[in-house]
Amino acid sequence: MDLENTKAQMRKGILEYCILSVLSRNSCYASDIIRELKEARVIVVEGTLYPLLTRQKNAALLSYRWEESQQGPPRKYYELTQEGREYLDDLDKSWDELVKSVNLIRSGKKSKTT
Amino acid sequence: MEKTIKINLGGVLFQIEEEAYRMLRDYLQSIDNKLRNVPGGNETIEDIESRIAEIFQSQKDLAGIITKENVETMISIIGTPDAFDQYEETASGYHTSQSEKRMYRNPDDRIIGGVCSGIGAYLNTDPVWFRLIFIIFTPVFLIGLFVYLALWIALPSANSDSQKREMYGSNFYRSGANIQGKTSEYPYSSKVGSAFNQVFRAIGKVLFIIVRIFLIIIGVTSVLAGFTTLFSFIIIFVFKYPGSFSIDAGEFNLAYLPDFLNYIVTPAMVPLMTALIVLIVAIPLLAMVYGGIRLIFWFKVRDGYIWLIGLIVWVLCVASLAIISFNEGVSYAERGKTTSLEYFGPTPDTLYIMTGKKISDMHADKEISVTDNYYRIYIDDENDLVYIRSRLDINPADNNSIRIEIERESSGTSRLDAESNASRLNYDFKIAGDTLYFDEFFMIPPDSKWSFDEVEVNVFIPEGTIVSMDKTTEKMCHSYYDYDYVKDPKNRFWIMTEDGLDYIESAD
């Protein structure tokens, strides 16, 4: 088994969830999202984010608006749509359940070995 | 200073170093290859481009030029396209485009053009076998050589990372070509193969040097030939250097081409035609010099468009000259002749034939002989005169009177036009007592073109008449078939016989 591959597989599902979570607080543009995800060490390279944003936007979870920027080109500010919020609520629930289940399994495993 | 390139990235203008530009271009190309076929891929590409623009803006130095380091930093932030899809669905369909294999020339592992190496990468085989095949088939009617050259031209070189990936297919990572700055080790080399490859590499180097020497020789020859021709062309046309030879030159003299054009085409066309002729000659010569210099110094320039423009201009020049010449030529399409007859009163015992106006008394700046030595055009620039030597023919008459027939011949758009041109040719002769005076030349009327005009004087003299001619007349009369006719310059008496003039032996 390839450890890196497994880690990537794990991050894959989480990343979409994280993007929606970041945007649930306030609308922001790609670099803000990237900064937060980088600080949380969920992503390594920025290029990863852009295809996901496009896909979520096309799935109508996100919408965006253009805003002028003092330096550089105009920026796309993303925000959650109503659909996105409902989707995120569902994800929140399933995440909580997932964490519970995983913890249960891990603690059970631990209790057996110790 | 390094060359910089201006680019527009996400709506922002940047100045970027050439090497950095190439790196950026390859990077964007690889992103494009990756995302092109994904739904919404173009939008993602635009997003990434504006992000790149933003990164560049935040890190460009005081001079505002994007360097290779800037591009490297940017790539480390955005990541390589391979890293993008670590989180992506693998079933998106774009993996097929990545694993699609294409045949390229391999610039990293080449002996001549990288053809064999490219085929090897395509077929997952050591390129040494293909090298052997080409070498074996080269002595067979040069088949190997020609197939190799054809493939060299047909196959693109795998220069960018994405092209290399396509070239190696699934073996890209094994090949080591994905590691920056490292030339790829071939993943299939056997020991025997690599030994052969070493030998081929050495042969390839020697071959390359031989070809280079050969090309340099061609280049030097081409430069010298082009330059000397161009030089003599300028000397002849601009400085009219061989003008001094032209008086005696029997040949049509190129130096006076522009002057001569004045008399054969519509004067307004002369500058245009001269320019066209100069371009038609000069463009190939300049191309020879330039091409030669390129062969000698072997520098790489994107000059395809120069060659193309040169070729187009040249073809246009030739075409225009052809059209103009055709239009001008129409005015020479038909020949026309007018004949005037004069009768000379009672036949004297001795008839004197003398020269009226002589060419030697005229002022001529240029002398051009066309077709044969007899037909000569003399040009007097000062007075804008063109005069041409006329012909004189003395024949036996079929009756008892002397008859003079003047034939004027010229060209024109139609026969009538030609005849009217012919009738305007100025030719003078005089009858005074028992003497005939014939001019040695005729003149083209002012503001008229030269159109192969000819004047021929036929004198018919009854048999038995004694004829005396001066030297010039004798020359006029006989020069075009026998220069040595006059044996004794003091004795100038002839008698007309059935077969023409006969020389009378000196009596005293």
Coordinates of C-alpha atoms in Angstrom, one line a residue:
Chain A
M1 CA 0.0 0.0 0.0
D2 CA 1.1 3.5 -0.8
L3 CA 0.8 5.7 2.2
E4 CA 0.8 9.0 0.3
N5 CA -1.9 7.6 -1.9
T6 CA -4.1 6.7 1.0
K7 CA -3.6 10.1 2.6
A8 CA -4.5 11.7 -0.6
Q9 CA -7.6 9.6 -0.8
M10 CA -8.6 10.7 2.7
R11 CA -8.0 14.3 1.9
K12 CA -10.0 14.1 -1.3
G13 CA -13.4 14.0 0.3
I14 CA -12.6 16.3 3.1
L15 CA -11.3 19.1 0.9
E16 CA -14.7 19.8 -0.7
Y17 CA -16.2 19.9 2.7
C18 CA -13.5 22.3 3.9
I19 CA -14.1 24.7 1.1
L20 CA -17.8 24.9 1.8
S21 CA -17.1 25.4 5.5
V22 CA -14.7 28.3 4.8
L23 CA -17.3 29.9 2.6
S24 CA -20.1 29.4 5.1
R25 CA -18.6 32.1 7.3
N26 CA -18.3 34.8 4.7
S27 CA -17.8 35.2 1.0
C28 CA -14.1 35.3 0.0
Y29 CA -11.9 35.0 -3.0
A30 CA -9.7 32.0 -4.0
S31 CA -6.6 33.3 -2.3
D32 CA -8.4 33.7 1.1
I33 CA -9.7 30.1 0.8
I34 CA -6.2 28.9 -0.1
R35 CA -4.6 30.7 2.9
E36 CA -7.0 29.1 5.3
L37 CA -6.7 25.7 3.8
K38 CA -2.9 26.0 3.8
E39 CA -2.8 27.1 7.4
A40 CA -4.9 24.1 8.3
R41 CA -2.5 22.0 6.2
V42 CA -5.3 20.5 4.1
I43 CA -3.7 21.4 0.8
V44 CA -0.2 21.8 -0.4
V45 CA -0.5 23.4 -3.8
E46 CA -3.0 26.0 -4.9
G47 CA -3.7 24.4 -8.2
T48 CA -5.7 21.7 -6.5
L49 CA -8.4 24.2 -5.4
Y50 CA -9.3 25.7 -8.7
P51 CA -10.8 22.6 -10.4
L52 CA -12.8 22.0 -7.3
L53 CA -14.2 25.5 -7.1
T54 CA -15.3 25.3 -10.7
R55 CA -17.0 22.0 -10.1
Q56 CA -18.8 23.2 -7.0
K57 CA -19.9 26.3 -8.9
N58 CA -21.2 24.2 -11.8
A59 CA -23.1 22.0 -9.2
A60 CA -24.8 25.3 -8.1
L61 CA -23.3 25.0 -4.6
L62 CA -21.4 28.2 -5.1
S63 CA -21.9 31.4 -6.9
Y64 CA -19.4 34.2 -7.4
R65 CA -19.2 37.9 -8.2
W66 CA -16.4 40.0 -9.6
E67 CA -14.7 42.6 -7.5
E68 CA -12.1 45.1 -8.4
S69 CA -8.8 44.8 -6.8
Q70 CA -6.2 47.5 -6.1
Q71 CA -3.4 45.4 -7.4
G72 CA -3.9 43.1 -10.2
P73 CA -6.9 41.7 -12.1
P74 CA -10.4 41.7 -10.8
R75 CA -11.1 38.9 -8.3
K76 CA -13.8 36.3 -8.1
Y77 CA -15.5 36.4 -4.8
Y78 CA -17.2 33.1 -4.0
E79 CA -20.2 32.5 -1.7
L80 CA -22.5 29.7 -0.8
T81 CA -25.9 29.4 -2.5
Q82 CA -29.0 28.2 -0.6
E83 CA -28.4 24.8 -2.1
G84 CA -24.8 25.0 -1.0
R85 CA -25.9 25.7 2.6
E86 CA -28.2 22.7 2.7
Y87 CA -25.5 20.6 1.2
L88 CA -23.1 21.8 3.8
D89 CA -25.6 21.0 6.6
D90 CA -25.8 17.5 5.3
L91 CA -22.1 17.2 5.2
D92 CA -21.7 18.7 8.7
K93 CA -24.0 15.9 10.0
S94 CA -22.3 13.1 8.2
W95 CA -18.9 14.5 9.3
D96 CA -19.9 14.4 12.9
E97 CA -21.1 10.9 12.5
L98 CA -18.0 9.9 10.7
V99 CA -15.8 11.3 13.4
K100 CA -17.8 9.5 16.0
S101 CA -17.6 6.2 14.1
V102 CA -13.9 6.5 13.5
N103 CA -13.2 7.5 17.1
L104 CA -15.4 4.6 18.3
I105 CA -13.4 2.2 16.1
R106 CA -10.1 3.6 17.1
S107 CA -10.8 3.7 20.9
G108 CA -12.3 0.1 20.6
K109 CA -9.2 -1.1 18.9
K110 CA -7.1 0.7 21.5
S111 CA -9.0 -0.8 24.4
K112 CA -8.5 -4.3 22.9
T113 CA -4.7 -4.0 22.5
T114 CA -4.1 -2.4 25.9
Chain B
M1 CA 21.1 41.9 -21.3
E2 CA 18.7 39.1 -21.5
K3 CA 15.9 39.4 -24.0
T4 CA 12.5 40.0 -22.4
I5 CA 9.0 39.3 -23.8
K6 CA 5.8 41.1 -23.1
I7 CA 2.9 38.9 -22.2
N8 CA -0.7 39.4 -21.2
L9 CA -1.7 37.2 -18.4
G10 CA -5.2 37.3 -16.9
G11 CA -5.5 40.9 -18.3
V12 CA -2.3 42.2 -16.8
L13 CA 0.8 43.0 -18.9
F14 CA 4.1 41.5 -17.8
Q15 CA 7.7 41.7 -19.0
I16 CA 9.2 38.3 -18.7
E17 CA 12.7 37.0 -19.5
E18 CA 12.9 34.7 -22.5
E19 CA 13.9 31.6 -20.5
A20 CA 11.3 32.3 -17.9
Y21 CA 8.7 32.8 -20.6
R22 CA 9.5 29.3 -22.1
M23 CA 9.1 27.8 -18.7
L24 CA 5.8 29.5 -18.1
R25 CA 4.5 28.6 -21.5
D26 CA 5.3 24.9 -21.0
Y27 CA 3.7 25.1 -17.6
L28 CA 0.5 26.7 -18.9
Q29 CA 0.5 24.2 -21.8
S30 CA 0.7 21.3 -19.3
I31 CA -2.2 22.7 -17.3
D32 CA -4.1 23.2 -20.5
N33 CA -3.5 19.6 -21.5
K34 CA -4.7 18.4 -18.2
L35 CA -7.8 20.5 -17.8
R36 CA -8.9 21.1 -21.4
N37 CA -11.2 18.1 -21.6
V38 CA -12.6 18.4 -18.1
P39 CA -16.1 20.0 -17.8
G40 CA -15.5 23.7 -16.9
G41 CA -11.9 23.2 -17.6
N42 CA -11.4 26.5 -19.5
E43 CA -12.9 28.5 -16.6
T44 CA -10.5 26.8 -14.2
I45 CA -7.6 27.6 -16.5
E46 CA -8.6 31.2 -16.5
D47 CA -8.9 31.2 -12.7
I48 CA -5.4 29.8 -12.5
E49 CA -4.0 32.3 -15.0
S50 CA -5.4 35.2 -13.0
R51 CA -3.9 33.7 -9.8
I52 CA -0.6 33.4 -11.6
A53 CA -0.9 37.1 -12.5
E54 CA -1.5 37.9 -8.9
I55 CA 1.4 36.0 -7.7
F56 CA 3.7 37.7 -10.2
Q57 CA 2.4 41.1 -9.2
S58 CA 3.2 40.4 -5.6
Q59 CA 6.7 39.3 -6.3
K60 CA 8.1 41.1 -9.3
D61 CA 11.2 43.1 -8.6
L62 CA 11.9 46.8 -9.0
A63 CA 12.6 46.5 -12.7
G64 CA 9.2 44.8 -13.1
I65 CA 10.7 41.9 -15.0
I66 CA 9.6 38.3 -14.3
T67 CA 12.6 36.0 -13.9
K68 CA 13.0 32.3 -14.0
E69 CA 13.1 32.3 -10.2
N70 CA 9.7 34.0 -10.1
V71 CA 8.2 31.4 -12.3
E72 CA 9.7 28.6 -10.2
T73 CA 8.3 30.1 -7.1
M74 CA 4.9 30.4 -8.7
I75 CA 4.9 26.8 -9.9
S76 CA 5.8 25.7 -6.3
I77 CA 2.8 27.6 -5.0
I78 CA 0.3 26.5 -7.6
G79 CA 1.8 23.1 -8.0
T80 CA 2.2 20.9 -11.1
P81 CA -0.8 19.7 -12.9
D82 CA -0.2 16.2 -11.7
A83 CA -0.7 17.3 -8.2
F84 CA -4.0 18.9 -9.0
D85 CA -5.9 15.7 -9.4
Q86 CA -4.8 14.0 -6.2
Y87 CA -8.1 15.1 -4.9
E88 CA -10.0 14.8 -8.1
E89 CA -12.2 12.0 -9.3
T90 CA -10.2 9.7 -11.4
A91 CA -13.1 8.8 -13.6
S92 CA -13.3 12.3 -15.1
G93 CA -12.1 11.1 -18.4
Y94 CA -9.1 13.3 -18.8
H95 CA -6.7 10.6 -17.9
T96 CA -7.0 9.1 -21.3
S97 CA -5.5 12.2 -22.8
Q98 CA -2.6 11.9 -20.5
S99 CA -1.8 8.3 -21.1
E100 CA -2.3 8.8 -24.9
K101 CA 1.0 8.1 -26.5
R102 CA 2.3 10.0 -29.4
M103 CA 5.4 9.7 -31.5
Y104 CA 7.9 12.5 -31.1
R105 CA 11.5 13.2 -31.7
N106 CA 13.4 12.9 -28.5
P107 CA 15.7 15.9 -28.0
D108 CA 17.2 14.6 -24.8
D109 CA 18.6 11.4 -26.2
R110 CA 19.5 12.1 -29.8
I111 CA 22.4 11.3 -32.1
I112 CA 21.2 13.1 -35.1
G113 CA 17.6 14.3 -34.9
G114 CA 16.3 12.1 -32.0
V115 CA 14.1 10.1 -34.4
C116 CA 15.2 6.6 -33.3
S117 CA 15.1 7.6 -29.7
G118 CA 11.5 8.9 -30.2
I119 CA 10.5 5.6 -31.9
G120 CA 12.1 3.7 -29.1
A121 CA 10.1 5.7 -26.5
Y122 CA 6.9 5.1 -28.5
L123 CA 7.5 1.3 -28.8
N124 CA 9.1 0.9 -25.3
T125 CA 12.2 -0.5 -27.0
D126 CA 15.9 0.4 -26.9
P127 CA 16.4 2.9 -29.7
V128 CA 19.7 1.2 -30.6
W129 CA 17.7 -1.4 -32.7
F130 CA 16.1 1.4 -34.8
R131 CA 19.5 3.0 -35.2
L132 CA 20.8 -0.3 -36.5
I133 CA 17.9 -0.7 -38.9
F134 CA 18.4 2.8 -40.3
I135 CA 22.1 2.2 -40.7
I136 CA 21.5 -1.2 -42.4
F137 CA 19.0 0.3 -44.8
T138 CA 21.0 3.4 -45.7
P139 CA 23.3 1.6 -48.3
V140 CA 20.2 0.1 -49.9
F141 CA 19.4 2.9 -52.3
L142 CA 19.7 5.3 -49.4
I143 CA 16.3 4.2 -48.2
G144 CA 17.3 4.4 -44.6
L145 CA 18.6 8.0 -45.0
F146 CA 15.5 9.2 -46.8
V147 CA 13.1 7.6 -44.4
Y148 CA 15.1 9.1 -41.5
L149 CA 15.0 12.6 -43.1
A150 CA 11.3 12.2 -43.8
L151 CA 10.6 11.3 -40.2
W152 CA 12.9 14.1 -39.0
I153 CA 10.7 16.5 -40.8
A154 CA 7.4 14.9 -40.0
L155 CA 7.8 14.2 -36.3
P156 CA 7.7 17.2 -33.9
S157 CA 10.3 17.5 -31.2
A158 CA 9.1 16.7 -27.7
N159 CA 10.3 19.9 -26.0
S160 CA 7.8 20.6 -23.3
D161 CA 7.1 18.4 -20.3
S162 CA 3.7 17.5 -21.5
Q163 CA 5.0 16.5 -24.9
K164 CA 7.6 14.3 -23.1
R165 CA 4.9 12.7 -21.1
E166 CA 3.0 11.9 -24.3
M167 CA 6.2 10.6 -25.8
Y168 CA 7.0 8.2 -23.0
G169 CA 3.5 7.4 -22.1
S170 CA 3.3 5.4 -18.9
N171 CA 7.1 5.2 -18.8
F172 CA 7.4 9.0 -18.2
Y173 CA 8.4 8.7 -14.6
R174 CA 10.7 5.8 -15.2
S175 CA 12.5 7.7 -17.9
G176 CA 13.5 10.5 -15.5
A177 CA 12.5 13.1 -18.0
N178 CA 10.1 14.6 -15.5
I179 CA 13.0 15.7 -13.3
Q180 CA 14.0 19.3 -14.0
G181 CA 17.4 19.8 -15.5
K182 CA 18.2 16.1 -15.8
T183 CA 18.5 14.5 -19.2
S184 CA 16.6 11.4 -19.4
E185 CA 18.2 8.1 -19.0
Y186 CA 16.7 5.6 -21.3
P187 CA 14.6 3.1 -19.3
Y188 CA 15.1 0.2 -21.6
S189 CA 18.8 0.2 -22.3
S190 CA 20.5 -3.2 -22.2
K191 CA 24.2 -3.4 -21.8
V192 CA 24.9 -4.3 -25.4
G193 CA 22.5 -1.6 -26.5
S194 CA 24.2 1.1 -24.5
A195 CA 27.6 0.1 -25.8
F196 CA 26.2 0.3 -29.3
N197 CA 24.7 3.6 -28.4
Q198 CA 28.0 4.9 -27.3
V199 CA 29.5 4.0 -30.6
F200 CA 26.6 5.6 -32.5
R201 CA 27.0 8.7 -30.4
A202 CA 30.6 9.0 -31.4
I203 CA 29.8 8.4 -35.1
G204 CA 26.9 10.9 -34.8
K205 CA 29.3 13.5 -33.5
V206 CA 31.8 12.9 -36.3
L207 CA 29.0 12.9 -38.8
F208 CA 27.7 16.2 -37.4
I209 CA 31.1 17.8 -37.7
I210 CA 31.4 16.6 -41.3
V211 CA 28.0 18.0 -42.1
R212 CA 28.8 21.3 -40.4
I213 CA 32.0 21.6 -42.4
F214 CA 30.1 20.8 -45.6
L215 CA 27.5 23.4 -44.7
I216 CA 30.1 26.0 -43.9
I217 CA 31.7 25.4 -47.3
I218 CA 28.3 25.8 -49.0
G219 CA 27.7 28.9 -46.9
V220 CA 31.0 30.5 -47.8
T221 CA 30.5 29.8 -51.5
S222 CA 27.0 31.1 -51.4
V223 CA 28.0 34.3 -49.6
L224 CA 30.9 35.0 -52.0
A225 CA 28.9 34.2 -55.1
G226 CA 25.9 36.3 -53.9
F227 CA 28.1 39.2 -52.8
T228 CA 30.2 39.4 -55.9
T229 CA 27.2 39.1 -58.2
L230 CA 25.5 41.8 -56.2
F231 CA 28.6 43.9 -56.2
S232 CA 29.0 43.7 -60.0
F233 CA 25.4 44.3 -60.5
I234 CA 25.6 47.6 -58.5
I235 CA 28.8 48.6 -60.3
I236 CA 27.2 48.0 -63.7
F237 CA 23.8 49.6 -63.0
V238 CA 24.6 52.3 -60.6
F239 CA 28.1 53.4 -61.6
K240 CA 27.8 52.1 -65.2
Y241 CA 31.4 51.1 -65.0
P242 CA 31.8 49.1 -68.2
G243 CA 30.3 51.9 -70.1
S244 CA 33.7 52.6 -71.6
F245 CA 33.7 49.2 -73.2
S246 CA 30.4 49.6 -74.8
I247 CA 31.5 51.5 -77.9
D248 CA 33.2 48.5 -79.2
A249 CA 31.2 45.8 -77.5
G250 CA 29.3 43.8 -80.0
E251 CA 27.0 42.5 -77.4
F252 CA 23.9 44.1 -76.0
N253 CA 25.1 46.1 -73.1
L254 CA 23.3 45.6 -69.7
A255 CA 24.7 48.8 -68.3
Y256 CA 22.4 50.9 -70.4
L257 CA 19.3 48.8 -69.7
P258 CA 17.5 51.6 -67.9
D259 CA 18.5 54.1 -70.6
F260 CA 17.6 51.7 -73.3
L261 CA 14.2 51.0 -71.7
N262 CA 13.4 54.7 -72.3
Y263 CA 13.3 54.0 -76.0
I264 CA 11.4 50.8 -76.0
V265 CA 8.6 51.2 -73.4
T266 CA 6.3 53.9 -72.3
P267 CA 8.6 56.3 -70.5
A268 CA 6.4 56.4 -67.4
M269 CA 7.0 52.7 -67.0
V270 CA 10.8 53.0 -66.9
P271 CA 11.3 53.7 -63.2
L272 CA 8.9 50.9 -62.3
M273 CA 10.4 48.4 -64.6
T274 CA 13.9 49.3 -63.5
A275 CA 12.9 48.9 -59.9
L276 CA 11.3 45.5 -60.6
I277 CA 14.3 44.3 -62.5
V278 CA 16.6 45.4 -59.6
L279 CA 14.4 43.6 -57.1
I280 CA 14.2 40.4 -59.2
V281 CA 17.9 40.2 -59.3
A282 CA 18.7 41.5 -55.9
I283 CA 16.3 39.5 -53.8
P284 CA 17.8 36.1 -54.7
L285 CA 21.3 37.4 -54.3
L286 CA 20.5 38.9 -50.8
A287 CA 18.9 35.6 -49.9
M288 CA 22.1 33.8 -51.0
V289 CA 24.3 36.1 -48.9
Y290 CA 22.0 35.9 -45.9
G291 CA 21.4 32.1 -46.2
G292 CA 25.1 31.6 -46.5
I293 CA 25.8 33.6 -43.4
R294 CA 23.3 31.5 -41.5
L295 CA 24.9 28.3 -42.7
I296 CA 28.3 29.6 -41.7
F297 CA 27.4 30.8 -38.2
W298 CA 24.6 28.4 -37.6
F299 CA 22.5 30.7 -35.5
K300 CA 18.9 30.1 -34.8
V301 CA 16.5 32.9 -35.7
R302 CA 12.9 32.9 -36.3
D303 CA 13.2 34.2 -39.8
G304 CA 10.7 32.1 -41.6
Y305 CA 8.6 35.1 -42.2
I306 CA 11.5 37.0 -43.8
W307 CA 12.0 34.2 -46.3
L308 CA 8.3 34.1 -47.0
I309 CA 8.0 37.8 -47.5
G310 CA 11.1 37.7 -49.7
L311 CA 9.6 35.0 -51.8
I312 CA 6.2 36.7 -52.1
V313 CA 7.8 40.0 -53.0
W314 CA 10.0 38.3 -55.6
V315 CA 7.1 36.4 -57.2
L316 CA 5.0 39.6 -57.2
C317 CA 7.9 41.4 -58.9
V318 CA 8.2 38.7 -61.6
A319 CA 4.5 38.7 -62.2
S320 CA 4.3 42.5 -62.4
L321 CA 7.2 42.6 -64.8
A322 CA 5.6 39.9 -66.9
I323 CA 2.3 41.8 -67.1
I324 CA 4.0 45.1 -67.9
S325 CA 6.2 43.5 -70.5
F326 CA 3.2 41.8 -72.0
N327 CA 1.3 45.1 -72.2
E328 CA 4.3 46.8 -73.6
G329 CA 4.9 44.0 -76.0
V330 CA 1.5 44.4 -77.5
S331 CA 2.8 47.6 -79.1
Y332 CA 5.3 45.5 -81.0
A333 CA 2.9 42.8 -82.1
E334 CA 2.6 43.7 -85.8
R335 CA 5.2 44.6 -88.4
G336 CA 4.5 47.1 -91.1
K337 CA 6.4 48.3 -94.1
T338 CA 6.2 51.3 -96.4
T339 CA 8.0 51.6 -99.6
S340 CA 8.7 54.7 -101.6
L341 CA 10.0 54.8 -105.0
E342 CA 12.1 57.4 -106.9
Y343 CA 13.3 57.4 -110.4
F344 CA 16.5 58.9 -111.5
G345 CA 16.4 60.7 -114.9
P346 CA 18.5 59.5 -117.7
T347 CA 21.2 57.1 -116.7
P348 CA 24.7 58.7 -116.7
D349 CA 27.8 56.8 -117.8
T350 CA 29.2 56.9 -114.3
L351 CA 27.0 57.1 -111.3
Y352 CA 28.4 58.4 -108.1
I353 CA 27.0 57.2 -104.8
M354 CA 28.1 59.2 -101.8
T355 CA 27.3 59.3 -98.1
G356 CA 25.1 62.1 -97.0
K357 CA 25.2 62.4 -93.2
K358 CA 27.7 60.1 -91.6
I359 CA 27.5 58.5 -88.2
S360 CA 31.0 59.5 -87.4
D361 CA 30.0 63.1 -87.6
M362 CA 27.2 62.6 -85.0
H363 CA 27.6 62.8 -81.3
A364 CA 26.7 59.4 -79.6
D365 CA 26.7 58.8 -75.9
K366 CA 25.8 55.2 -76.2
E367 CA 26.0 52.6 -78.9
I368 CA 24.0 49.5 -78.7
S369 CA 24.1 46.7 -81.1
V370 CA 21.2 44.3 -81.3
T371 CA 21.0 40.9 -83.0
D372 CA 23.9 41.4 -85.3
N373 CA 26.8 43.7 -85.6
Y374 CA 25.3 45.7 -88.5
Y375 CA 22.2 46.9 -86.8
R376 CA 23.3 49.5 -84.3
I377 CA 21.4 52.0 -82.3
Y378 CA 23.2 55.3 -81.4
I379 CA 21.8 57.4 -78.6
D380 CA 22.6 61.1 -78.2
D381 CA 21.4 61.9 -74.7
E382 CA 22.0 65.7 -75.0
N383 CA 19.8 66.2 -77.9
D384 CA 17.6 63.2 -77.2
L385 CA 18.2 61.7 -80.6
V386 CA 18.1 58.1 -81.5
Y387 CA 19.6 57.1 -84.8
I388 CA 20.1 53.7 -86.3
R389 CA 22.3 52.5 -89.2
S390 CA 20.4 52.0 -92.4
R391 CA 21.1 49.3 -95.0
L392 CA 22.0 49.9 -98.6
D393 CA 21.7 47.3 -101.3
I394 CA 22.7 47.8 -104.9
N395 CA 21.2 45.5 -107.5
P396 CA 20.9 45.3 -111.3
A397 CA 17.8 46.9 -112.7
D398 CA 15.5 45.1 -115.1
N399 CA 15.1 48.2 -117.3
N400 CA 17.2 51.1 -118.4
S401 CA 16.5 53.6 -115.6
I402 CA 17.9 53.9 -112.1
R403 CA 15.3 53.2 -109.5
I404 CA 15.6 54.0 -105.8
E405 CA 13.4 52.1 -103.4
I406 CA 13.3 53.1 -99.7
E407 CA 11.8 50.4 -97.4
R408 CA 10.8 51.6 -93.9
E409 CA 9.8 48.9 -91.5
S410 CA 8.5 49.2 -88.0
S411 CA 6.3 47.6 -85.3
G412 CA 3.0 48.6 -83.8
T413 CA -0.2 47.4 -82.2
S414 CA -1.7 46.8 -85.6
R415 CA -0.4 46.7 -89.1
L416 CA -1.8 50.1 -89.8
D417 CA -0.2 51.4 -86.7
A418 CA 3.1 49.8 -87.7
E419 CA 2.9 51.3 -91.1
S420 CA 2.3 54.8 -89.7
N421 CA 5.2 54.3 -87.4
A422 CA 7.3 53.2 -90.3
S423 CA 6.4 56.2 -92.5
R424 CA 7.5 58.6 -89.7
L425 CA 11.1 57.3 -89.7
N426 CA 13.4 60.1 -90.8
Y427 CA 15.6 59.1 -93.7
D428 CA 17.1 61.5 -96.1
F429 CA 18.7 61.0 -99.5
K430 CA 19.5 63.5 -102.2
I431 CA 19.9 63.4 -105.9
A432 CA 22.3 66.0 -107.4
G433 CA 23.3 65.6 -111.0
D434 CA 24.9 62.2 -111.5
T435 CA 25.4 61.8 -107.8
L436 CA 23.2 60.0 -105.2
Y437 CA 23.6 61.0 -101.5
F438 CA 22.4 58.4 -99.0
D439 CA 22.5 59.0 -95.3
E440 CA 24.3 56.4 -93.3
F441 CA 21.5 56.3 -90.7
F442 CA 17.9 57.1 -90.1
M443 CA 16.3 58.7 -87.1
I444 CA 13.4 57.8 -84.9
P445 CA 11.1 60.8 -84.6
P446 CA 11.3 62.6 -81.2
D447 CA 9.0 61.3 -78.5
S448 CA 8.6 58.0 -80.3
K449 CA 9.6 54.6 -79.0
W450 CA 12.1 52.4 -80.7
S451 CA 10.2 49.5 -82.2
F452 CA 12.7 47.4 -84.2
D453 CA 12.7 50.1 -86.9
E454 CA 14.6 49.3 -90.0
V455 CA 15.4 51.3 -93.2
E456 CA 16.7 49.6 -96.2
V457 CA 17.6 51.4 -99.4
N458 CA 17.6 49.4 -102.6
V459 CA 19.2 51.0 -105.6
F460 CA 18.5 49.3 -109.0
I461 CA 21.1 50.2 -111.6
P462 CA 21.0 49.2 -115.3
E463 CA 23.7 46.8 -116.4
G464 CA 26.8 48.3 -117.8
T465 CA 26.7 51.4 -115.7
I466 CA 29.9 52.4 -114.0
V467 CA 29.4 53.0 -110.3
S468 CA 31.8 54.9 -108.0
M469 CA 31.3 54.9 -104.2
D470 CA 33.0 56.5 -101.3
K471 CA 34.4 54.4 -98.5
T472 CA 31.4 54.8 -96.1
T473 CA 28.9 53.8 -98.8
E474 CA 30.9 50.8 -99.7
K475 CA 30.9 49.8 -96.1
M476 CA 27.2 50.4 -95.9
C477 CA 26.6 48.4 -99.0
H478 CA 28.7 45.4 -98.3
S479 CA 29.7 45.3 -94.7
Y480 CA 26.9 43.0 -93.7
Y481 CA 28.2 40.2 -95.9
D482 CA 31.8 40.9 -96.8
Y483 CA 34.1 43.3 -95.0
D484 CA 37.1 42.5 -97.2
Y485 CA 35.4 43.4 -100.4
V486 CA 37.3 46.6 -101.0
K487 CA 40.8 45.6 -101.9
D488 CA 42.3 48.9 -103.0
P489 CA 41.1 51.9 -101.2
K490 CA 42.2 54.3 -104.0
N491 CA 40.3 52.6 -106.8
R492 CA 36.5 53.0 -106.3
F493 CA 35.1 52.0 -109.6
W494 CA 32.6 49.2 -110.2
I495 CA 30.5 48.0 -113.1
M496 CA 26.9 46.7 -112.8
T497 CA 26.6 43.2 -114.2
E498 CA 23.9 40.7 -114.4
D499 CA 24.9 39.4 -111.0
G500 CA 25.4 42.7 -109.3
L501 CA 28.3 45.0 -108.9
D502 CA 31.7 43.9 -110.1
Y503 CA 35.0 45.3 -109.2
I504 CA 37.0 47.0 -112.0
E505 CA 40.7 46.3 -111.9
S506 CA 42.8 49.4 -111.8
A507 CA 43.6 50.6 -115.3
D508 CA 46.6 52.7 -114.3

